[in-house]
Tab-separated table of C-alpha atoms and ligand atoms in Angstrom:
chain	number	residue	atom	x	y	z
A	1	UNK	CA	-9.750	-6.498	11.474
A	2	UNK	CA	-11.561	-8.728	8.959
A	3	UNK	CA	-10.252	-12.261	8.594
A	4	UNK	CA	-7.620	-12.272	5.857
A	5	UNK	CA	-9.103	-13.936	2.803
A	6	UNK	CA	-6.501	-16.393	1.539
A	7	UNK	CA	-7.877	-18.153	-1.516
A	8	UNK	CA	-4.737	-20.231	-1.802
A	9	UNK	CA	-2.679	-22.639	0.198
A	10	UNK	CA	-0.436	-20.455	2.336
A	11	UNK	CA	1.784	-22.725	4.328
A	12	UNK	CA	5.098	-21.693	5.693
A	13	UNK	CA	7.772	-24.215	6.533
A	14	UNK	CA	10.714	-23.041	8.518
A	15	UNK	CA	13.757	-22.717	6.300
A	16	UNK	CA	15.845	-25.821	6.807
A	17	UNK	CA	19.046	-24.913	8.607
A	18	UNK	CA	21.690	-27.161	7.115
A	19	UNK	CA	24.745	-28.394	8.938
A	20	UNK	CA	27.809	-26.492	7.780
A	21	UNK	CA	28.272	-24.047	4.966
A	22	UNK	CA	27.415	-25.411	1.522
A	23	UNK	CA	28.602	-22.698	-0.796
A	24	UNK	CA	31.617	-20.702	-1.939
A	25	UNK	CA	31.037	-16.932	-1.714
A	26	UNK	CA	30.566	-15.409	-5.164
A	27	UNK	CA	30.330	-18.764	-6.906
A	28	UNK	CA	27.082	-19.962	-8.442
A	29	UNK	CA	25.258	-22.694	-6.570
A	30	UNK	CA	23.352	-25.277	-8.615
A	31	UNK	CA	20.039	-27.026	-8.023
A	32	UNK	CA	19.304	-30.703	-8.671
A	33	UNK	CA	19.008	-29.965	-12.422
A	34	UNK	CA	22.295	-28.092	-12.576
A	35	UNK	CA	20.599	-24.691	-12.792
A	36	UNK	CA	22.540	-21.826	-11.223
A	37	UNK	CA	20.887	-19.347	-8.845
A	38	UNK	CA	21.266	-16.147	-10.819
A	39	UNK	CA	18.063	-14.111	-10.531
A	40	UNK	CA	16.222	-12.930	-7.440
A	41	UNK	CA	12.730	-11.475	-7.687
A	42	UNK	CA	11.802	-9.370	-4.688
A	43	UNK	CA	8.164	-8.511	-4.107
A	44	UNK	CA	7.982	-5.289	-2.091
A	45	UNK	CA	4.187	-5.156	-1.661
A	46	UNK	CA	1.147	-7.411	-2.106
A	47	UNK	CA	-1.003	-4.392	-2.981
A	48	UNK	CA	-1.929	-3.058	-6.391
A	49	UNK	CA	-4.105	-0.292	-7.812
A	50	UNK	CA	-5.105	-2.416	-10.807
A	51	UNK	CA	-7.177	-5.606	-10.802
A	52	UNK	CA	-5.761	-7.501	-13.787
A	53	UNK	CA	-8.087	-10.412	-14.413
A	54	UNK	CA	-5.202	-12.915	-14.876
A	55	UNK	CA	-3.460	-11.890	-11.654
A	56	UNK	CA	-5.677	-10.117	-9.121
A	57	UNK	CA	-9.345	-10.566	-10.069
A	58	UNK	CA	-11.519	-8.041	-8.283
A	59	UNK	CA	-14.020	-10.696	-7.157
A	60	UNK	CA	-11.254	-12.194	-4.962
A	61	UNK	CA	-9.126	-9.143	-4.221
A	62	UNK	CA	-12.106	-6.973	-3.324
A	63	UNK	CA	-12.658	-4.365	-0.599
A	64	UNK	CA	-12.642	-7.082	2.129
A	65	UNK	CA	-9.279	-8.532	1.129
A	66	UNK	CA	-6.993	-7.907	4.063
A	67	UNK	CA	-3.592	-7.095	2.610
A	68	UNK	CA	-0.445	-7.530	4.672
A	69	UNK	CA	0.180	-5.043	7.435
A	70	UNK	CA	3.315	-2.881	7.448
A	71	UNK	CA	5.038	-4.789	10.273
A	72	UNK	CA	4.627	-8.022	8.324
A	73	UNK	CA	6.624	-6.661	5.395
A	74	UNK	CA	10.388	-6.908	5.152
A	75	UNK	CA	11.741	-3.426	5.735
A	76	UNK	CA	14.328	-1.841	3.439
A	77	UNK	CA	17.237	-2.757	5.702
A	78	UNK	CA	16.145	-6.401	5.742
A	79	UNK	CA	15.662	-6.487	1.957
A	80	UNK	CA	19.076	-4.912	1.404
A	81	UNK	CA	20.739	-7.400	3.755
A	82	UNK	CA	19.042	-10.318	1.988
A	83	UNK	CA	20.052	-9.052	-1.458
A	84	UNK	CA	23.643	-8.637	-0.275
A	85	UNK	CA	23.603	-12.250	0.971
A	86	UNK	CA	22.189	-13.469	-2.350
A	87	UNK	CA	24.914	-11.626	-4.254
A	88	UNK	CA	27.490	-13.759	-2.455
A	89	UNK	CA	25.481	-16.801	-3.539
A	90	UNK	CA	25.950	-15.868	-7.199
A	91	UNK	CA	22.872	-13.733	-7.851
A	92	UNK	CA	23.581	-11.187	-10.593
A	93	UNK	CA	20.134	-9.746	-11.268
A	94	UNK	CA	17.424	-8.410	-8.949
A	95	UNK	CA	13.920	-7.574	-10.149
A	96	UNK	CA	11.657	-5.554	-7.839
A	97	UNK	CA	8.019	-6.555	-8.211
A	98	UNK	CA	4.722	-6.560	-6.304
A	99	UNK	CA	1.680	-6.227	-6.492
A	100	UNK	CA	2.560	-2.799	-7.822
A	101	UNK	CA	6.036	-1.929	-6.440
A	102	UNK	CA	5.675	1.838	-6.912
A	103	UNK	CA	2.889	1.774	-4.309
A	104	UNK	CA	5.534	0.961	-1.661
A	105	UNK	CA	6.330	4.278	-0.038
A	106	UNK	CA	9.754	5.753	-0.862
A	107	UNK	CA	10.729	2.853	-3.128
A	108	UNK	CA	13.492	5.061	-4.530
A	109	UNK	CA	14.992	4.897	-1.027
A	110	UNK	CA	15.278	1.113	-1.353
A	111	UNK	CA	16.740	1.450	-4.852
A	112	UNK	CA	19.315	3.871	-3.434
A	113	UNK	CA	20.290	1.191	-0.884
A	114	UNK	CA	20.468	-1.621	-3.469
A	115	UNK	CA	22.203	0.206	-6.336
A	116	UNK	CA	25.659	0.283	-4.647
A	117	UNK	CA	25.639	-3.547	-4.613
A	118	UNK	CA	26.374	-3.332	-8.334
A	119	UNK	CA	23.789	-5.893	-9.425
A	120	UNK	CA	21.641	-5.712	-12.552
A	121	UNK	CA	18.701	-3.983	-10.864
A	122	UNK	CA	15.347	-3.663	-12.598
A	123	UNK	CA	11.661	-3.299	-11.771
A	124	UNK	CA	8.298	-4.361	-13.174
A	125	UNK	CA	5.464	-1.840	-12.858
A	126	UNK	CA	1.998	-1.255	-14.273
A	127	UNK	CA	3.192	2.238	-15.189
A	128	UNK	CA	0.438	4.100	-13.355
A	129	UNK	CA	2.904	6.077	-11.175
A	130	UNK	CA	5.772	6.342	-13.650
A	131	UNK	CA	5.095	9.900	-14.785
A	132	UNK	CA	5.499	10.955	-11.160
A	133	UNK	CA	8.343	8.618	-10.179
A	134	UNK	CA	10.555	7.981	-13.232
A	135	UNK	CA	13.140	10.698	-12.540
A	136	UNK	CA	13.477	9.794	-8.862
A	137	UNK	CA	13.927	6.102	-9.707
A	138	UNK	CA	16.634	6.927	-12.213
A	139	UNK	CA	18.361	9.308	-9.800
A	140	UNK	CA	18.309	6.605	-7.111
A	141	UNK	CA	20.204	4.219	-9.391
A	142	UNK	CA	17.635	2.261	-11.371
A	143	UNK	CA	18.909	1.679	-14.915
A	144	UNK	CA	16.099	-0.033	-16.734
A	145	UNK	CA	12.445	-0.931	-16.304
A	146	UNK	CA	9.634	-3.214	-17.479
A	147	UNK	CA	6.084	-1.919	-17.851
A	148	UNK	CA	3.051	-4.214	-17.995
A	149	UNK	CA	0.637	-3.049	-20.699
A	150	UNK	CA	-1.918	-5.432	-22.187
A	151	UNK	CA	-3.374	-3.140	-24.852
A	152	UNK	CA	-3.003	0.438	-26.160
A	153	UNK	CA	-6.767	0.477	-26.676
A	154	UNK	CA	-8.785	1.877	-23.737
A	155	UNK	CA	-11.709	-0.573	-23.931
A	156	UNK	CA	-9.478	-3.642	-24.247
A	157	UNK	CA	-7.127	-2.322	-21.548
A	158	UNK	CA	-10.063	-2.062	-19.145
A	159	UNK	CA	-11.239	-5.566	-20.082
A	160	UNK	CA	-7.813	-6.981	-19.119
A	161	UNK	CA	-6.775	-4.753	-16.245
A	162	UNK	CA	-10.068	-3.668	-14.660
A	163	UNK	CA	-8.205	-0.531	-13.587
A	164	UNK	CA	-10.003	2.707	-12.942
A	165	UNK	CA	-7.118	4.316	-14.768
A	166	UNK	CA	-6.810	5.500	-18.412
A	167	UNK	CA	-4.368	3.650	-20.654
A	168	UNK	CA	-3.189	6.998	-22.037
A	169	UNK	CA	-1.551	7.719	-18.695
A	170	UNK	CA	0.338	4.408	-18.768
A	171	UNK	CA	1.628	5.379	-22.221
A	172	UNK	CA	2.624	8.794	-20.800
A	173	UNK	CA	4.422	6.958	-17.988
A	174	UNK	CA	6.434	4.968	-20.530
A	175	UNK	CA	7.414	8.226	-22.247
A	176	UNK	CA	8.398	9.695	-18.873
A	177	UNK	CA	10.602	6.663	-18.157
A	178	UNK	CA	12.307	7.086	-21.533
A	179	UNK	CA	12.747	10.822	-20.946
A	180	UNK	CA	14.311	10.078	-17.553
A	181	UNK	CA	16.881	7.875	-19.283
A	182	UNK	CA	15.669	4.470	-18.128
A	183	UNK	CA	16.696	1.994	-20.833
A	184	UNK	CA	16.012	-0.429	-22.265
A	185	UNK	CA	12.288	-0.274	-21.573
A	186	UNK	CA	10.493	-3.566	-21.950
A	187	UNK	CA	6.719	-3.801	-22.303
A	188	UNK	CA	5.021	-6.977	-21.050
A	189	UNK	CA	1.715	-7.888	-22.703
A	190	UNK	CA	-0.209	-10.907	-21.410
A	191	UNK	CA	-2.279	-12.256	-24.317
A	192	UNK	CA	-5.658	-13.850	-23.603
A	193	UNK	CA	-7.697	-15.289	-26.487
A	194	UNK	CA	-11.011	-13.512	-26.952
A	195	UNK	CA	-10.019	-10.587	-24.720
A	196	UNK	CA	-6.976	-8.719	-26.047
A	197	UNK	CA	-5.674	-10.780	-28.984
A	198	UNK	CA	-7.024	-8.040	-31.270
A	199	UNK	CA	-4.386	-5.798	-29.691
A	200	UNK	CA	-1.356	-7.886	-30.727
A	201	UNK	CA	-0.790	-6.059	-34.034
A	202	UNK	CA	-1.702	-2.582	-32.697
A	203	UNK	CA	0.781	-3.134	-29.850
A	204	UNK	CA	3.553	-4.232	-32.228
A	205	UNK	CA	2.845	-1.291	-34.560
A	206	UNK	CA	2.742	1.183	-31.649
A	207	UNK	CA	6.200	0.343	-30.291
A	208	UNK	CA	7.958	-0.698	-33.505
A	209	UNK	CA	10.923	1.669	-34.102
A	210	UNK	CA	10.628	3.123	-30.569
A	211	UNK	CA	13.528	1.152	-29.131
A	212	UNK	CA	11.174	-0.323	-26.545
A	213	UNK	CA	10.831	-4.127	-26.584
A	214	UNK	CA	7.349	-5.631	-26.399
A	215	UNK	CA	7.220	-9.124	-24.903
A	216	UNK	CA	4.077	-11.098	-25.664
A	217	UNK	CA	3.332	-13.468	-22.766
A	218	UNK	CA	1.219	-16.603	-23.032
A	219	UNK	CA	-1.675	-16.546	-20.550
A	220	UNK	CA	-0.583	-18.705	-17.601
A	221	UNK	CA	-2.330	-20.669	-14.859
A	222	UNK	CA	-0.597	-18.636	-12.147
A	223	UNK	CA	-2.148	-18.679	-8.689
A	224	UNK	CA	-5.548	-20.229	-8.138
A	225	UNK	CA	-7.954	-17.390	-8.867
A	226	UNK	CA	-7.673	-16.398	-12.570
A	227	UNK	CA	-9.901	-19.156	-14.014
A	228	UNK	CA	-7.212	-20.237	-16.496
A	229	UNK	CA	-8.213	-22.423	-19.443
A	230	UNK	CA	-5.927	-23.838	-22.116
A	231	UNK	CA	-8.245	-22.699	-24.917
A	232	UNK	CA	-7.668	-19.071	-23.871
A	233	UNK	CA	-3.927	-19.426	-24.518
A	234	UNK	CA	-2.584	-18.118	-27.839
A	235	UNK	CA	0.669	-19.965	-28.531
A	236	UNK	CA	3.661	-17.697	-29.105
A	237	UNK	CA	4.260	-19.361	-32.474
A	238	UNK	CA	0.863	-18.019	-33.582
A	239	UNK	CA	1.690	-14.519	-32.286
A	240	UNK	CA	5.021	-14.481	-34.150
A	241	UNK	CA	3.308	-15.677	-37.341
A	242	UNK	CA	0.633	-12.990	-37.016
A	243	UNK	CA	3.132	-10.150	-36.599
A	244	UNK	CA	5.615	-11.473	-39.153
A	245	UNK	CA	2.918	-11.652	-41.790
A	246	UNK	CA	2.755	-7.839	-41.679
A	247	UNK	CA	6.177	-6.882	-40.233
A	248	UNK	CA	8.658	-9.668	-41.087
A	249	UNK	CA	10.559	-11.088	-38.133
A	250	UNK	CA	13.671	-13.227	-37.816
A	251	UNK	CA	14.892	-15.124	-34.743
A	252	UNK	CA	17.597	-13.457	-32.617
A	253	UNK	CA	20.011	-15.172	-30.245
A	254	UNK	CA	19.421	-15.091	-26.492
A	255	UNK	CA	21.555	-12.627	-24.507
A	256	UNK	CA	22.267	-15.282	-21.859
A	257	UNK	CA	21.220	-18.785	-20.758
A	258	UNK	CA	17.983	-18.606	-18.838
A	259	UNK	CA	16.665	-15.490	-20.591
A	260	UNK	CA	12.890	-15.802	-20.223
A	261	UNK	CA	11.836	-14.204	-23.504
A	262	UNK	CA	12.689	-15.693	-26.894
A	263	UNK	CA	13.907	-12.806	-29.047
A	264	UNK	CA	12.674	-11.943	-32.585
A	265	UNK	CA	14.016	-8.941	-34.498
A	266	UNK	CA	12.291	-7.039	-37.293
A	267	UNK	CA	13.987	-7.962	-40.549
A	268	UNK	CA	14.102	-4.302	-41.565
A	269	UNK	CA	16.010	-3.297	-38.419
A	270	UNK	CA	13.102	-1.550	-36.704
A	271	UNK	CA	13.820	-3.215	-33.379
A	272	UNK	CA	12.737	-6.423	-31.729
A	273	UNK	CA	10.014	-8.191	-29.800
A	274	UNK	CA	10.068	-11.098	-27.377
A	275	UNK	CA	7.729	-13.958	-26.609
A	276	UNK	CA	7.409	-15.702	-23.228
A	277	UNK	CA	5.991	-19.169	-23.781
A	278	UNK	CA	5.635	-20.871	-20.396
A	279	UNK	CA	2.656	-22.935	-21.638
A	280	UNK	CA	3.669	-24.118	-25.104
A	281	UNK	CA	7.500	-23.980	-24.921
A	282	UNK	CA	8.462	-24.558	-21.276
A	283	UNK	CA	11.812	-23.037	-20.281
A	284	UNK	CA	12.233	-24.664	-16.877
A	285	UNK	CA	15.458	-26.322	-18.068
A	286	UNK	CA	17.307	-23.018	-17.733
A	287	UNK	CA	15.278	-21.417	-14.931
A	288	UNK	CA	17.635	-19.532	-12.596
A	289	UNK	CA	14.994	-17.610	-10.573
A	290	UNK	CA	14.157	-17.549	-6.900
A	291	UNK	CA	11.383	-15.378	-5.473
A	292	UNK	CA	11.188	-13.509	-2.180
A	293	UNK	CA	7.708	-12.464	-1.077
A	294	UNK	CA	7.077	-9.109	0.542
A	295	UNK	CA	6.837	-10.779	3.962
A	296	UNK	CA	10.072	-12.732	3.568
A	297	UNK	CA	9.008	-16.152	2.238
A	298	UNK	CA	11.202	-17.846	-0.368
A	299	UNK	CA	9.628	-19.595	-3.370
A	300	UNK	CA	11.606	-21.757	-5.791
A	301	UNK	CA	8.999	-21.554	-8.581
A	302	UNK	CA	6.283	-19.164	-9.802
A	303	UNK	CA	3.879	-22.083	-9.529
A	304	UNK	CA	4.914	-23.096	-6.012
A	305	UNK	CA	2.356	-23.890	-3.337
A	306	UNK	CA	4.823	-23.781	-0.441
A	307	UNK	CA	7.294	-21.178	0.731
A	308	UNK	CA	10.137	-21.169	3.242
A	309	UNK	CA	10.226	-18.611	5.986
A	310	UNK	CA	13.352	-16.462	5.711
A	311	UNK	CA	11.855	-13.604	7.764
A	312	UNK	CA	11.639	-15.709	10.940
A	313	UNK	CA	15.393	-16.348	10.700
A	314	UNK	CA	16.149	-12.733	9.807
A	315	UNK	CA	14.265	-11.560	12.862
A	316	UNK	CA	15.620	-14.260	15.187
A	317	UNK	CA	19.206	-13.025	14.929
A	318	UNK	CA	20.549	-15.657	12.533
A	319	UNK	CA	24.036	-14.874	11.232
A	320	UNK	CA	24.793	-14.085	7.595
A	321	UNK	CA	26.565	-17.437	7.280
A	322	UNK	CA	23.574	-19.358	8.665
A	323	UNK	CA	21.189	-17.554	6.361
A	324	UNK	CA	23.371	-18.134	3.309
A	325	UNK	CA	23.898	-21.794	4.155
A	326	UNK	CA	20.141	-22.219	4.507
A	327	UNK	CA	19.390	-20.495	1.228
A	328	UNK	CA	22.099	-22.522	-0.496
A	329	UNK	CA	20.601	-25.718	0.868
A	330	UNK	CA	17.142	-24.702	-0.291
A	331	UNK	CA	18.358	-24.005	-3.828
A	332	UNK	CA	20.541	-27.114	-3.998
A	333	UNK	CA	17.475	-29.219	-3.179
A	334	UNK	CA	15.349	-27.493	-5.826
A	335	UNK	CA	13.837	-29.589	-8.628
A	336	UNK	CA	10.934	-27.398	-9.862
A	337	UNK	CA	9.800	-27.796	-13.467
A	338	UNK	CA	6.104	-27.012	-13.344
A	339	UNK	CA	5.747	-25.830	-16.938
A	340	UNK	CA	7.123	-29.144	-18.155
A	341	UNK	CA	4.461	-31.103	-16.296
A	342	UNK	CA	1.471	-28.761	-16.637
A	343	UNK	CA	-1.912	-30.324	-17.446
A	344	UNK	CA	-5.468	-29.082	-17.167
A	345	UNK	CA	-5.548	-31.007	-13.848
A	346	UNK	CA	-2.361	-29.455	-12.418
A	347	UNK	CA	-3.766	-26.049	-13.353
A	348	UNK	CA	-6.494	-26.535	-10.754
A	349	UNK	CA	-4.095	-27.324	-7.914
A	350	UNK	CA	-3.938	-24.625	-5.211
A	351	UNK	CA	-0.805	-22.459	-5.389
A	352	UNK	CA	0.641	-19.144	-4.344
A	353	UNK	CA	-0.787	-16.042	-6.018
A	354	UNK	CA	1.411	-14.190	-8.512
A	355	UNK	CA	0.440	-10.858	-6.935
A	356	UNK	CA	2.052	-12.085	-3.712
A	357	UNK	CA	5.412	-13.203	-5.171
A	358	UNK	CA	5.704	-11.060	-8.298
A	359	UNK	CA	5.564	-12.551	-11.840
B	401	SF4	S1	7.571	-23.007	-14.059
B	401	SF4	FE1	8.884	-22.727	-12.265
B	401	SF4	S2	10.750	-23.846	-12.764
B	401	SF4	FE2	9.641	-23.539	-14.681
B	401	SF4	S3	10.456	-21.662	-15.561
B	401	SF4	FE3	8.655	-21.092	-14.357
B	401	SF4	S4	9.457	-20.552	-12.332
B	401	SF4	FE4	11.045	-21.721	-13.406
């Protein structure tokens, strides 16, 4: 087996086992900045069939990249147990991510195991397998979905996603998700100056009045392989101005504290868009997210460079109480605020890849 190419720091520290329980089941636990643990992102695979340039550039994630082997991944029983434990720690929302989560075999089986927990369960996908899977996901208990789509234009789509896959089939997948009754459907568009900024207005026009919500995402320095530069970032304020000049927008209130996207509704009632502004309007102050990698490492920030090994404890017979106390301790010690301290220099620091922990 070829040596696994790890272009990033990949250190695992054993999860600290605290003395005594440090949480009240069902109650929110708070980190050092008073932020509650509310959202868990679960990556179910490190593999993807696209090679988005801002996430999984082909020159790094090429044919020699040794992805994780099946026995290294948390199995569905382990994921379900972990999610159940997090629910008791106050988690209300679970997002399944990847890589591309629909590549994980029988993902609807996992959704069927998680749905009875009664959490707000959603999933982020590149849409390539949605036409095939939408009905099964819905039947298994998934209620809503987010699709990553960086342009409705084939040439621009290829420039951003380097996917040997036609954009028309992603659009068909979105229609299949709507037909299956998944709602709301959110569309995530990462905007990179000089690559797909010409698609901002076509994207807004395409989904306006559809009921689907496009979220325009500032290009971020995630991971250590996407060659991020500040001058390739288009600030959300500029995106809102551009759209509003043609289709007037007005600000809309957040649904809840910690909502990632700032909401803007069309003044004529034709729906809404969102903007996610990690670079120009950091939202770390209300960040309530913890990430679980597909092999069971916990990360307290998207821009982390260190994870804590939950899998080792899971597989060493640790009790539910020990696991929960450890997770509680990890969160209570959390102080992450990367987007508030980002500089061109910090952007070059080695960190975990987004494809490994999910966006
Ligand atoms: S940079 Fe880290 S702490 Fe800030 S919002 Fe993103 S994930 Fe949360």
